[in-house]
């Protein structure tokens, strides 16, 4: 009884902010609910309507593409930076790690606004430098492909420092004797990386990659701040579409349905993560 009393406040908070909203959102997803007026039970009609909507499906595909490309860029540059930092010692190494983590710990709104101002066509710092060297300014939000590439760049910039620190922790745990043994056996740097280093750091790489994928998939702040889903919905990711359904179109039934769909996709990512980590440990 004492144990139950001690954990009761924490369990109450979990039920209040996690379990109850989840159950209530699931309840709303099977009802007509527009303009804050709860209507009749509609079953899976909301799910069928959303999944048959080409724009919704495009936003889901767009988000998966953003998540996969973003994590690939973050992990690649994170690995390169981690190996570079691992070869350094002393204060210089700590400064690089701190600088690399700044984008991750910085507010997403602040980071996205900074890049939006830097890349602005008329007043941005980047185009100002281009004009100084005699080049034409670039519009990073003019076409859909360029805007999506810009969004992927900003998202990857934010998460590269996190992957660097996670991979660096794995590199610090590799016994130096294994690398020295590889060199004695005649292995070059590429062979050491492929056959010794990468197999020993696959767990921290996997953990950081799943965290980054979930962060990118559920990120609504950066797309909303940087591009607003434009131009012509080219960067309209599923989290931004969820926001629009609820707070622009006031279709809270559709927003609840899309929330449940996103929740299911997140669960799939988490199950995949748990199975892969269990397999690799």
PDB file of C-alpha atoms in Angstrom:
ATOM      1  CA  UNK A   1       0.000   0.000   0.000  1.00  0.00           C
ATOM      2  CA  UNK A   2       2.859   2.392   0.791  1.00  0.00           C
ATOM      3  CA  UNK A   3       4.396   1.757  -2.633  1.00  0.00           C
ATOM      4  CA  UNK A   4       1.078   2.398  -4.371  1.00  0.00           C
ATOM      5  CA  UNK A   5       0.643   5.686  -2.489  1.00  0.00           C
ATOM      6  CA  UNK A   6       4.158   6.808  -3.455  1.00  0.00           C
ATOM      7  CA  UNK A   7       3.729   6.095  -7.166  1.00  0.00           C
ATOM      8  CA  UNK A   8       0.134   7.388  -7.332  1.00  0.00           C
ATOM      9  CA  UNK A   9       1.035  11.058  -8.113  1.00  0.00           C
ATOM     10  CA  UNK A  10       3.325  10.041 -10.953  1.00  0.00           C
ATOM     11  CA  UNK A  11       0.793   7.577 -12.350  1.00  0.00           C
ATOM     12  CA  UNK A  12      -1.925  10.234 -12.155  1.00  0.00           C
ATOM     13  CA  UNK A  13       0.185  12.642 -14.221  1.00  0.00           C
ATOM     14  CA  UNK A  14       0.929   9.933 -16.788  1.00  0.00           C
ATOM     15  CA  UNK A  15      -2.759   9.097 -17.078  1.00  0.00           C
ATOM     16  CA  UNK A  16      -3.673  12.783 -17.298  1.00  0.00           C
ATOM     17  CA  UNK A  17      -1.199  13.925 -19.955  1.00  0.00           C
ATOM     18  CA  UNK A  18      -0.609  10.705 -21.930  1.00  0.00           C
ATOM     19  CA  UNK A  19      -3.168   7.940 -21.564  1.00  0.00           C
ATOM     20  CA  UNK A  20      -6.377   9.997 -21.378  1.00  0.00           C
ATOM     21  CA  UNK A  21      -5.510  12.246 -24.389  1.00  0.00           C
ATOM     22  CA  UNK A  22      -4.615   9.140 -26.402  1.00  0.00           C
ATOM     23  CA  UNK A  23      -7.903   7.396 -25.595  1.00  0.00           C
ATOM     24  CA  UNK A  24      -9.939  10.561 -26.154  1.00  0.00           C
ATOM     25  CA  UNK A  25      -8.228  11.247 -29.487  1.00  0.00           C
ATOM     26  CA  UNK A  26      -8.972   7.669 -30.577  1.00  0.00           C
ATOM     27  CA  UNK A  27     -12.601   8.200 -29.546  1.00  0.00           C
ATOM     28  CA  UNK A  28     -12.822  11.423 -31.550  1.00  0.00           C
ATOM     29  CA  UNK A  29     -11.253   9.774 -34.614  1.00  0.00           C
ATOM     30  CA  UNK A  30     -14.350   7.567 -35.069  1.00  0.00           C
ATOM     31  CA  UNK A  31     -16.816  10.466 -34.721  1.00  0.00           C
ATOM     32  CA  UNK A  32     -17.793  13.462 -36.785  1.00  0.00           C
ATOM     33  CA  UNK A  33     -16.173  16.396 -35.003  1.00  0.00           C
ATOM     34  CA  UNK A  34     -16.079  19.725 -36.820  1.00  0.00           C
ATOM     35  CA  UNK A  35     -15.871  23.244 -35.370  1.00  0.00           C
ATOM     36  CA  UNK A  36     -15.788  21.862 -31.807  1.00  0.00           C
ATOM     37  CA  UNK A  37     -19.176  20.176 -32.296  1.00  0.00           C
ATOM     38  CA  UNK A  38     -19.122  16.448 -31.624  1.00  0.00           C
ATOM     39  CA  UNK A  39     -21.331  14.615 -34.111  1.00  0.00           C
ATOM     40  CA  UNK A  40     -22.434  11.052 -34.736  1.00  0.00           C
ATOM     41  CA  UNK A  41     -20.354   7.897 -34.672  1.00  0.00           C
ATOM     42  CA  UNK A  42     -18.864   7.270 -38.128  1.00  0.00           C
ATOM     43  CA  UNK A  43     -16.632   4.234 -37.602  1.00  0.00           C
ATOM     44  CA  UNK A  44     -13.657   4.084 -39.937  1.00  0.00           C
ATOM     45  CA  UNK A  45     -15.089   6.679 -42.341  1.00  0.00           C
ATOM     46  CA  UNK A  46     -12.541   9.293 -41.266  1.00  0.00           C
ATOM     47  CA  UNK A  47      -9.697   6.823 -41.833  1.00  0.00           C
ATOM     48  CA  UNK A  48     -10.980   5.891 -45.300  1.00  0.00           C
ATOM     49  CA  UNK A  49     -11.433   9.547 -46.215  1.00  0.00           C
ATOM     50  CA  UNK A  50      -7.933  10.523 -45.141  1.00  0.00           C
ATOM     51  CA  UNK A  51      -6.128   7.510 -46.597  1.00  0.00           C
ATOM     52  CA  UNK A  52      -7.937   7.999 -49.919  1.00  0.00           C
ATOM     53  CA  UNK A  53      -6.966  11.683 -50.008  1.00  0.00           C
ATOM     54  CA  UNK A  54      -4.005  12.088 -52.407  1.00  0.00           C
ATOM     55  CA  UNK A  55      -2.673  15.128 -50.560  1.00  0.00           C
ATOM     56  CA  UNK A  56      -2.640  13.282 -47.228  1.00  0.00           C
ATOM     57  CA  UNK A  57      -0.840  10.317 -48.757  1.00  0.00           C
ATOM     58  CA  UNK A  58       1.621  12.663 -50.440  1.00  0.00           C
ATOM     59  CA  UNK A  59       2.315  14.349 -47.100  1.00  0.00           C
ATOM     60  CA  UNK A  60       3.004  10.959 -45.479  1.00  0.00           C
ATOM     61  CA  UNK A  61       5.342   9.919 -48.322  1.00  0.00           C
ATOM     62  CA  UNK A  62       7.002  13.341 -48.179  1.00  0.00           C
ATOM     63  CA  UNK A  63       7.548  12.983 -44.427  1.00  0.00           C
ATOM     64  CA  UNK A  64       9.047   9.496 -44.755  1.00  0.00           C
ATOM     65  CA  UNK A  65      11.370  10.786 -47.488  1.00  0.00           C
ATOM     66  CA  UNK A  66      12.387  13.723 -45.296  1.00  0.00           C
ATOM     67  CA  UNK A  67      13.019  11.422 -42.327  1.00  0.00           C
ATOM     68  CA  UNK A  68      15.112   8.886 -44.273  1.00  0.00           C
ATOM     69  CA  UNK A  69      17.222  11.398 -46.213  1.00  0.00           C
ATOM     70  CA  UNK A  70      17.644  13.548 -43.111  1.00  0.00           C
ATOM     71  CA  UNK A  71      18.874  10.659 -40.986  1.00  0.00           C
ATOM     72  CA  UNK A  72      21.237   9.506 -43.750  1.00  0.00           C
ATOM     73  CA  UNK A  73      22.838  12.951 -43.949  1.00  0.00           C
ATOM     74  CA  UNK A  74      22.982  13.353 -40.158  1.00  0.00           C
ATOM     75  CA  UNK A  75      24.542   9.927 -39.590  1.00  0.00           C
ATOM     76  CA  UNK A  76      27.106  10.375 -42.386  1.00  0.00           C
ATOM     77  CA  UNK A  77      28.337  13.760 -41.220  1.00  0.00           C
ATOM     78  CA  UNK A  78      27.947  12.723 -37.574  1.00  0.00           C
ATOM     79  CA  UNK A  79      30.249   9.754 -38.170  1.00  0.00           C
ATOM     80  CA  UNK A  80      32.838  11.890 -39.975  1.00  0.00           C
ATOM     81  CA  UNK A  81      32.782  14.552 -37.257  1.00  0.00           C
ATOM     82  CA  UNK A  82      32.924  11.945 -34.485  1.00  0.00           C
ATOM     83  CA  UNK A  83      35.989  10.289 -36.013  1.00  0.00           C
ATOM     84  CA  UNK A  84      37.615  13.687 -36.492  1.00  0.00           C
ATOM     85  CA  UNK A  85      36.936  14.714 -32.892  1.00  0.00           C
ATOM     86  CA  UNK A  86      38.064  11.307 -31.601  1.00  0.00           C
ATOM     87  CA  UNK A  87      41.491  11.933 -33.103  1.00  0.00           C
ATOM     88  CA  UNK A  88      41.791  15.198 -31.119  1.00  0.00           C
ATOM     89  CA  UNK A  89      42.608  15.601 -27.452  1.00  0.00           C
ATOM     90  CA  UNK A  90      42.290  18.265 -24.788  1.00  0.00           C
ATOM     91  CA  UNK A  91      40.277  21.475 -24.754  1.00  0.00           C
ATOM     92  CA  UNK A  92      40.043  21.626 -28.562  1.00  0.00           C
ATOM     93  CA  UNK A  93      38.062  18.376 -28.625  1.00  0.00           C
ATOM     94  CA  UNK A  94      35.583  19.585 -25.989  1.00  0.00           C
ATOM     95  CA  UNK A  95      35.013  22.869 -27.824  1.00  0.00           C
ATOM     96  CA  UNK A  96      34.165  21.007 -31.046  1.00  0.00           C
ATOM     97  CA  UNK A  97      31.698  18.796 -29.184  1.00  0.00           C
ATOM     98  CA  UNK A  98      30.011  21.801 -27.555  1.00  0.00           C
ATOM     99  CA  UNK A  99      29.730  23.652 -30.873  1.00  0.00           C
ATOM    100  CA  UNK A 100      28.343  20.516 -32.536  1.00  0.00           C
ATOM    101  CA  UNK A 101      25.637  20.151 -29.901  1.00  0.00           C
ATOM    102  CA  UNK A 102      24.454  23.767 -30.089  1.00  0.00           C
ATOM    103  CA  UNK A 103      21.980  23.114 -32.974  1.00  0.00           C
ATOM    104  CA  UNK A 104      20.444  20.160 -31.091  1.00  0.00           C
ATOM    105  CA  UNK A 105      19.870  22.046 -27.840  1.00  0.00           C
ATOM    106  CA  UNK A 106      18.811  25.290 -29.532  1.00  0.00           C
ATOM    107  CA  UNK A 107      15.084  25.928 -29.777  1.00  0.00           C
ATOM    108  CA  UNK A 108      13.735  24.618 -33.078  1.00  0.00           C
ATOM    109  CA  UNK A 109      11.832  27.861 -33.643  1.00  0.00           C
ATOM    110  CA  UNK A 110      14.982  29.925 -33.126  1.00  0.00           C
ATOM    111  CA  UNK A 111      17.068  27.692 -35.395  1.00  0.00           C
ATOM    112  CA  UNK A 112      14.475  27.650 -38.178  1.00  0.00           C
ATOM    113  CA  UNK A 113      13.998  31.428 -38.001  1.00  0.00           C
ATOM    114  CA  UNK A 114      17.750  32.007 -38.156  1.00  0.00           C
ATOM    115  CA  UNK A 115      18.062  29.896 -41.300  1.00  0.00           C
ATOM    116  CA  UNK A 116      14.997  31.550 -42.814  1.00  0.00           C
ATOM    117  CA  UNK A 117      16.613  34.944 -42.322  1.00  0.00           C
ATOM    118  CA  UNK A 118      20.031  33.756 -43.512  1.00  0.00           C
ATOM    119  CA  UNK A 119      18.571  32.261 -46.720  1.00  0.00           C
ATOM    120  CA  UNK A 120      16.140  35.109 -47.428  1.00  0.00           C
ATOM    121  CA  UNK A 121      16.294  36.180 -51.068  1.00  0.00           C
ATOM    122  CA  UNK A 122      16.421  39.940 -50.518  1.00  0.00           C
ATOM    123  CA  UNK A 123      17.915  40.514 -47.069  1.00  0.00           C
ATOM    124  CA  UNK A 124      19.566  37.171 -46.219  1.00  0.00           C
ATOM    125  CA  UNK A 125      23.238  36.920 -45.247  1.00  0.00           C
ATOM    126  CA  UNK A 126      23.940  34.140 -47.756  1.00  0.00           C
ATOM    127  CA  UNK A 127      22.657  36.114 -50.745  1.00  0.00           C
ATOM    128  CA  UNK A 128      24.413  39.224 -49.438  1.00  0.00           C
ATOM    129  CA  UNK A 129      27.706  37.316 -49.658  1.00  0.00           C
ATOM    130  CA  UNK A 130      26.812  36.089 -53.157  1.00  0.00           C
ATOM    131  CA  UNK A 131      26.205  39.685 -54.258  1.00  0.00           C
ATOM    132  CA  UNK A 132      29.556  40.763 -52.800  1.00  0.00           C
ATOM    133  CA  UNK A 133      31.404  38.209 -54.942  1.00  0.00           C
ATOM    134  CA  UNK A 134      29.394  39.143 -58.041  1.00  0.00           C
ATOM    135  CA  UNK A 135      26.981  36.196 -58.162  1.00  0.00           C
ATOM    136  CA  UNK A 136      23.223  36.234 -58.601  1.00  0.00           C
ATOM    137  CA  UNK A 137      21.123  35.747 -55.438  1.00  0.00           C
ATOM    138  CA  UNK A 138      19.342  32.426 -54.974  1.00  0.00           C
ATOM    139  CA  UNK A 139      15.748  31.853 -53.947  1.00  0.00           C
ATOM    140  CA  UNK A 140      15.774  28.830 -51.655  1.00  0.00           C
ATOM    141  CA  UNK A 141      11.981  28.697 -51.392  1.00  0.00           C
ATOM    142  CA  UNK A 142      10.982  29.290 -55.023  1.00  0.00           C
ATOM    143  CA  UNK A 143      10.374  25.742 -56.275  1.00  0.00           C
ATOM    144  CA  UNK A 144       9.231  22.619 -54.495  1.00  0.00           C
ATOM    145  CA  UNK A 145      12.457  20.648 -54.961  1.00  0.00           C
ATOM    146  CA  UNK A 146      14.679  23.478 -53.746  1.00  0.00           C
ATOM    147  CA  UNK A 147      12.401  24.176 -50.777  1.00  0.00           C
ATOM    148  CA  UNK A 148      12.402  20.493 -49.792  1.00  0.00           C
ATOM    149  CA  UNK A 149      16.193  20.360 -50.106  1.00  0.00           C
ATOM    150  CA  UNK A 150      16.426  23.454 -47.889  1.00  0.00           C
ATOM    151  CA  UNK A 151      14.119  21.873 -45.317  1.00  0.00           C
ATOM    152  CA  UNK A 152      16.169  18.658 -45.313  1.00  0.00           C
ATOM    153  CA  UNK A 153      19.351  20.698 -44.865  1.00  0.00           C
ATOM    154  CA  UNK A 154      17.993  22.585 -41.841  1.00  0.00           C
ATOM    155  CA  UNK A 155      16.623  19.409 -40.247  1.00  0.00           C
ATOM    156  CA  UNK A 156      19.949  17.616 -40.821  1.00  0.00           C
ATOM    157  CA  UNK A 157      21.893  20.587 -39.445  1.00  0.00           C
ATOM    158  CA  UNK A 158      19.898  20.307 -36.238  1.00  0.00           C
ATOM    159  CA  UNK A 159      20.463  16.568 -35.692  1.00  0.00           C
ATOM    160  CA  UNK A 160      24.054  16.092 -36.894  1.00  0.00           C
ATOM    161  CA  UNK A 161      25.523  17.183 -33.536  1.00  0.00           C
ATOM    162  CA  UNK A 162      23.416  14.642 -31.656  1.00  0.00           C
ATOM    163  CA  UNK A 163      24.546  11.787 -33.896  1.00  0.00           C
ATOM    164  CA  UNK A 164      28.156  12.988 -33.558  1.00  0.00           C
ATOM    165  CA  UNK A 165      28.060  12.808 -29.754  1.00  0.00           C
ATOM    166  CA  UNK A 166      26.347   9.395 -29.715  1.00  0.00           C
ATOM    167  CA  UNK A 167      28.823   7.911 -32.199  1.00  0.00           C
ATOM    168  CA  UNK A 168      31.729   9.547 -30.373  1.00  0.00           C
ATOM    169  CA  UNK A 169      30.647   7.792 -27.179  1.00  0.00           C
ATOM    170  CA  UNK A 170      30.806   4.498 -29.059  1.00  0.00           C
ATOM    171  CA  UNK A 171      34.232   5.312 -30.483  1.00  0.00           C
ATOM    172  CA  UNK A 172      35.587   6.057 -27.005  1.00  0.00           C
ATOM    173  CA  UNK A 173      34.563   2.560 -25.923  1.00  0.00           C
ATOM    174  CA  UNK A 174      36.556   0.752 -28.628  1.00  0.00           C
ATOM    175  CA  UNK A 175      39.713  -0.876 -27.179  1.00  0.00           C
ATOM    176  CA  UNK A 176      42.802   0.569 -28.847  1.00  0.00           C
ATOM    177  CA  UNK A 177      44.334  -2.917 -28.874  1.00  0.00           C
ATOM    178  CA  UNK A 178      41.887  -4.020 -31.572  1.00  0.00           C
ATOM    179  CA  UNK A 179      42.853  -1.170 -33.876  1.00  0.00           C
ATOM    180  CA  UNK A 180      46.559  -1.721 -33.233  1.00  0.00           C
ATOM    181  CA  UNK A 181      46.127  -5.429 -33.973  1.00  0.00           C
ATOM    182  CA  UNK A 182      44.461  -4.576 -37.269  1.00  0.00           C
ATOM    183  CA  UNK A 183      47.307  -2.291 -38.238  1.00  0.00           C
ATOM    184  CA  UNK A 184      49.880  -4.962 -37.347  1.00  0.00           C
ATOM    185  CA  UNK A 185      48.009  -7.401 -39.589  1.00  0.00           C
ATOM    186  CA  UNK A 186      48.383  -4.926 -42.465  1.00  0.00           C
ATOM    187  CA  UNK A 187      44.878  -3.430 -42.562  1.00  0.00           C
ATOM    188  CA  UNK A 188      44.592   0.050 -44.025  1.00  0.00           C
ATOM    189  CA  UNK A 189      42.392   2.820 -42.582  1.00  0.00           C
ATOM    190  CA  UNK A 190      39.364   1.884 -44.692  1.00  0.00           C
ATOM    191  CA  UNK A 191      39.599  -1.793 -43.680  1.00  0.00           C
ATOM    192  CA  UNK A 192      39.903  -0.807 -40.012  1.00  0.00           C
ATOM    193  CA  UNK A 193      36.830   1.373 -40.333  1.00  0.00           C
ATOM    194  CA  UNK A 194      34.755  -1.252 -42.141  1.00  0.00           C
ATOM    195  CA  UNK A 195      35.792  -4.375 -40.217  1.00  0.00           C
ATOM    196  CA  UNK A 196      36.567  -3.075 -36.713  1.00  0.00           C
ATOM    197  CA  UNK A 197      35.115   0.358 -35.981  1.00  0.00           C
ATOM    198  CA  UNK A 198      31.687   0.197 -37.669  1.00  0.00           C
ATOM    199  CA  UNK A 199      30.699  -3.226 -36.227  1.00  0.00           C
ATOM    200  CA  UNK A 200      31.598  -2.040 -32.710  1.00  0.00           C
ATOM    201  CA  UNK A 201      29.620   1.208 -32.907  1.00  0.00           C
ATOM    202  CA  UNK A 202      26.532  -0.173 -34.660  1.00  0.00           C
ATOM    203  CA  UNK A 203      24.425   0.004 -31.477  1.00  0.00           C
ATOM    204  CA  UNK A 204      24.945   3.750 -30.766  1.00  0.00           C
ATOM    205  CA  UNK A 205      24.501   4.434 -34.478  1.00  0.00           C
ATOM    206  CA  UNK A 206      21.236   2.507 -34.481  1.00  0.00           C
ATOM    207  CA  UNK A 207      19.952   4.236 -31.347  1.00  0.00           C
ATOM    208  CA  UNK A 208      20.753   7.711 -32.650  1.00  0.00           C
ATOM    209  CA  UNK A 209      19.300   6.945 -36.092  1.00  0.00           C
ATOM    210  CA  UNK A 210      15.944   5.838 -34.630  1.00  0.00           C
ATOM    211  CA  UNK A 211      15.804   8.895 -32.357  1.00  0.00           C
ATOM    212  CA  UNK A 212      16.527  11.168 -35.325  1.00  0.00           C
ATOM    213  CA  UNK A 213      13.941   9.427 -37.526  1.00  0.00           C
ATOM    214  CA  UNK A 214      11.248   9.875 -34.873  1.00  0.00           C
ATOM    215  CA  UNK A 215      12.287  13.496 -34.343  1.00  0.00           C
ATOM    216  CA  UNK A 216      12.142  14.260 -38.070  1.00  0.00           C
ATOM    217  CA  UNK A 217       8.874  12.410 -38.602  1.00  0.00           C
ATOM    218  CA  UNK A 218       7.038  14.272 -35.837  1.00  0.00           C
ATOM    219  CA  UNK A 219       8.681  17.663 -36.391  1.00  0.00           C
ATOM    220  CA  UNK A 220       6.095  20.358 -37.065  1.00  0.00           C
ATOM    221  CA  UNK A 221       7.999  23.418 -35.817  1.00  0.00           C
ATOM    222  CA  UNK A 222      10.756  23.544 -38.443  1.00  0.00           C
ATOM    223  CA  UNK A 223       8.498  23.047 -41.530  1.00  0.00           C
ATOM    224  CA  UNK A 224       5.938  25.533 -40.192  1.00  0.00           C
ATOM    225  CA  UNK A 225       8.551  28.170 -39.387  1.00  0.00           C
ATOM    226  CA  UNK A 226      10.826  27.683 -42.382  1.00  0.00           C
ATOM    227  CA  UNK A 227       8.478  27.060 -45.321  1.00  0.00           C
ATOM    228  CA  UNK A 228       4.908  26.917 -43.979  1.00  0.00           C
ATOM    229  CA  UNK A 229       4.335  23.900 -46.227  1.00  0.00           C
ATOM    230  CA  UNK A 230       4.970  25.849 -49.424  1.00  0.00           C
ATOM    231  CA  UNK A 231       5.471  26.452 -52.213  1.00  0.00           C
ATOM    232  CA  UNK A 232       2.289  24.753 -53.477  1.00  0.00           C
ATOM    233  CA  UNK A 233       2.319  22.281 -50.551  1.00  0.00           C
ATOM    234  CA  UNK A 234       5.698  20.914 -51.692  1.00  0.00           C
ATOM    235  CA  UNK A 235       6.959  20.789 -48.084  1.00  0.00           C
ATOM    236  CA  UNK A 236       3.619  20.037 -46.455  1.00  0.00           C
ATOM    237  CA  UNK A 237       4.657  17.186 -44.142  1.00  0.00           C
ATOM    238  CA  UNK A 238       2.151  15.053 -42.246  1.00  0.00           C
ATOM    239  CA  UNK A 239       2.632  16.834 -38.903  1.00  0.00           C
ATOM    240  CA  UNK A 240       1.944  20.168 -40.580  1.00  0.00           C
ATOM    241  CA  UNK A 241      -1.109  18.697 -42.317  1.00  0.00           C
ATOM    242  CA  UNK A 242      -2.358  17.511 -38.924  1.00  0.00           C
ATOM    243  CA  UNK A 243      -2.041  21.060 -37.578  1.00  0.00           C
ATOM    244  CA  UNK A 244      -3.910  22.459 -40.582  1.00  0.00           C
ATOM    245  CA  UNK A 245      -6.734  19.941 -40.261  1.00  0.00           C
ATOM    246  CA  UNK A 246      -7.283  20.897 -36.642  1.00  0.00           C
ATOM    247  CA  UNK A 247      -6.481  24.592 -36.364  1.00  0.00           C
ATOM    248  CA  UNK A 248      -6.955  25.917 -39.902  1.00  0.00           C
ATOM    249  CA  UNK A 249      -9.860  23.848 -41.251  1.00  0.00           C
ATOM    250  CA  UNK A 250     -11.281  23.112 -37.759  1.00  0.00           C
ATOM    251  CA  UNK A 251     -11.858  19.494 -38.792  1.00  0.00           C
ATOM    252  CA  UNK A 252     -10.926  18.004 -35.435  1.00  0.00           C
ATOM    253  CA  UNK A 253     -12.259  14.572 -36.354  1.00  0.00           C
ATOM    254  CA  UNK A 254      -9.844  14.378 -39.289  1.00  0.00           C
ATOM    255  CA  UNK A 255      -7.043  15.809 -37.130  1.00  0.00           C
ATOM    256  CA  UNK A 256      -7.691  13.150 -34.477  1.00  0.00           C
ATOM    257  CA  UNK A 257      -7.690  10.445 -37.148  1.00  0.00           C
ATOM    258  CA  UNK A 258      -4.405  11.682 -38.562  1.00  0.00           C
ATOM    259  CA  UNK A 259      -2.974  11.761 -35.027  1.00  0.00           C
ATOM    260  CA  UNK A 260      -3.869   8.094 -34.558  1.00  0.00           C
ATOM    261  CA  UNK A 261      -2.296   7.228 -37.929  1.00  0.00           C
ATOM    262  CA  UNK A 262       0.898   9.035 -36.926  1.00  0.00           C
ATOM    263  CA  UNK A 263       0.819   7.262 -33.571  1.00  0.00           C
ATOM    264  CA  UNK A 264       0.626   3.880 -35.317  1.00  0.00           C
ATOM    265  CA  UNK A 265       3.544   4.768 -37.601  1.00  0.00           C
ATOM    266  CA  UNK A 266       5.569   5.834 -34.555  1.00  0.00           C
ATOM    267  CA  UNK A 267       4.744   2.537 -32.855  1.00  0.00           C
ATOM    268  CA  UNK A 268       6.022   0.682 -35.938  1.00  0.00           C
ATOM    269  CA  UNK A 269       9.280   2.656 -35.786  1.00  0.00           C
ATOM    270  CA  UNK A 270       9.647   1.907 -32.067  1.00  0.00           C
ATOM    271  CA  UNK A 271       8.989  -1.832 -32.485  1.00  0.00           C
ATOM    272  CA  UNK A 272      11.524  -1.922 -35.313  1.00  0.00           C
ATOM    273  CA  UNK A 273      13.997  -0.084 -33.086  1.00  0.00           C
ATOM    274  CA  UNK A 274      13.527  -2.482 -30.153  1.00  0.00           C
ATOM    275  CA  UNK A 275      13.932  -5.551 -32.342  1.00  0.00           C
ATOM    276  CA  UNK A 276      17.036  -4.194 -34.068  1.00  0.00           C
ATOM    277  CA  UNK A 277      18.661  -3.144 -30.804  1.00  0.00           C
ATOM    278  CA  UNK A 278      17.934  -6.537 -29.264  1.00  0.00           C
ATOM    279  CA  UNK A 279      19.451  -8.189 -32.335  1.00  0.00           C
ATOM    280  CA  UNK A 280      22.588  -6.034 -32.281  1.00  0.00           C
ATOM    281  CA  UNK A 281      23.391  -6.134 -28.562  1.00  0.00           C
TER     282      UNK A 281
END
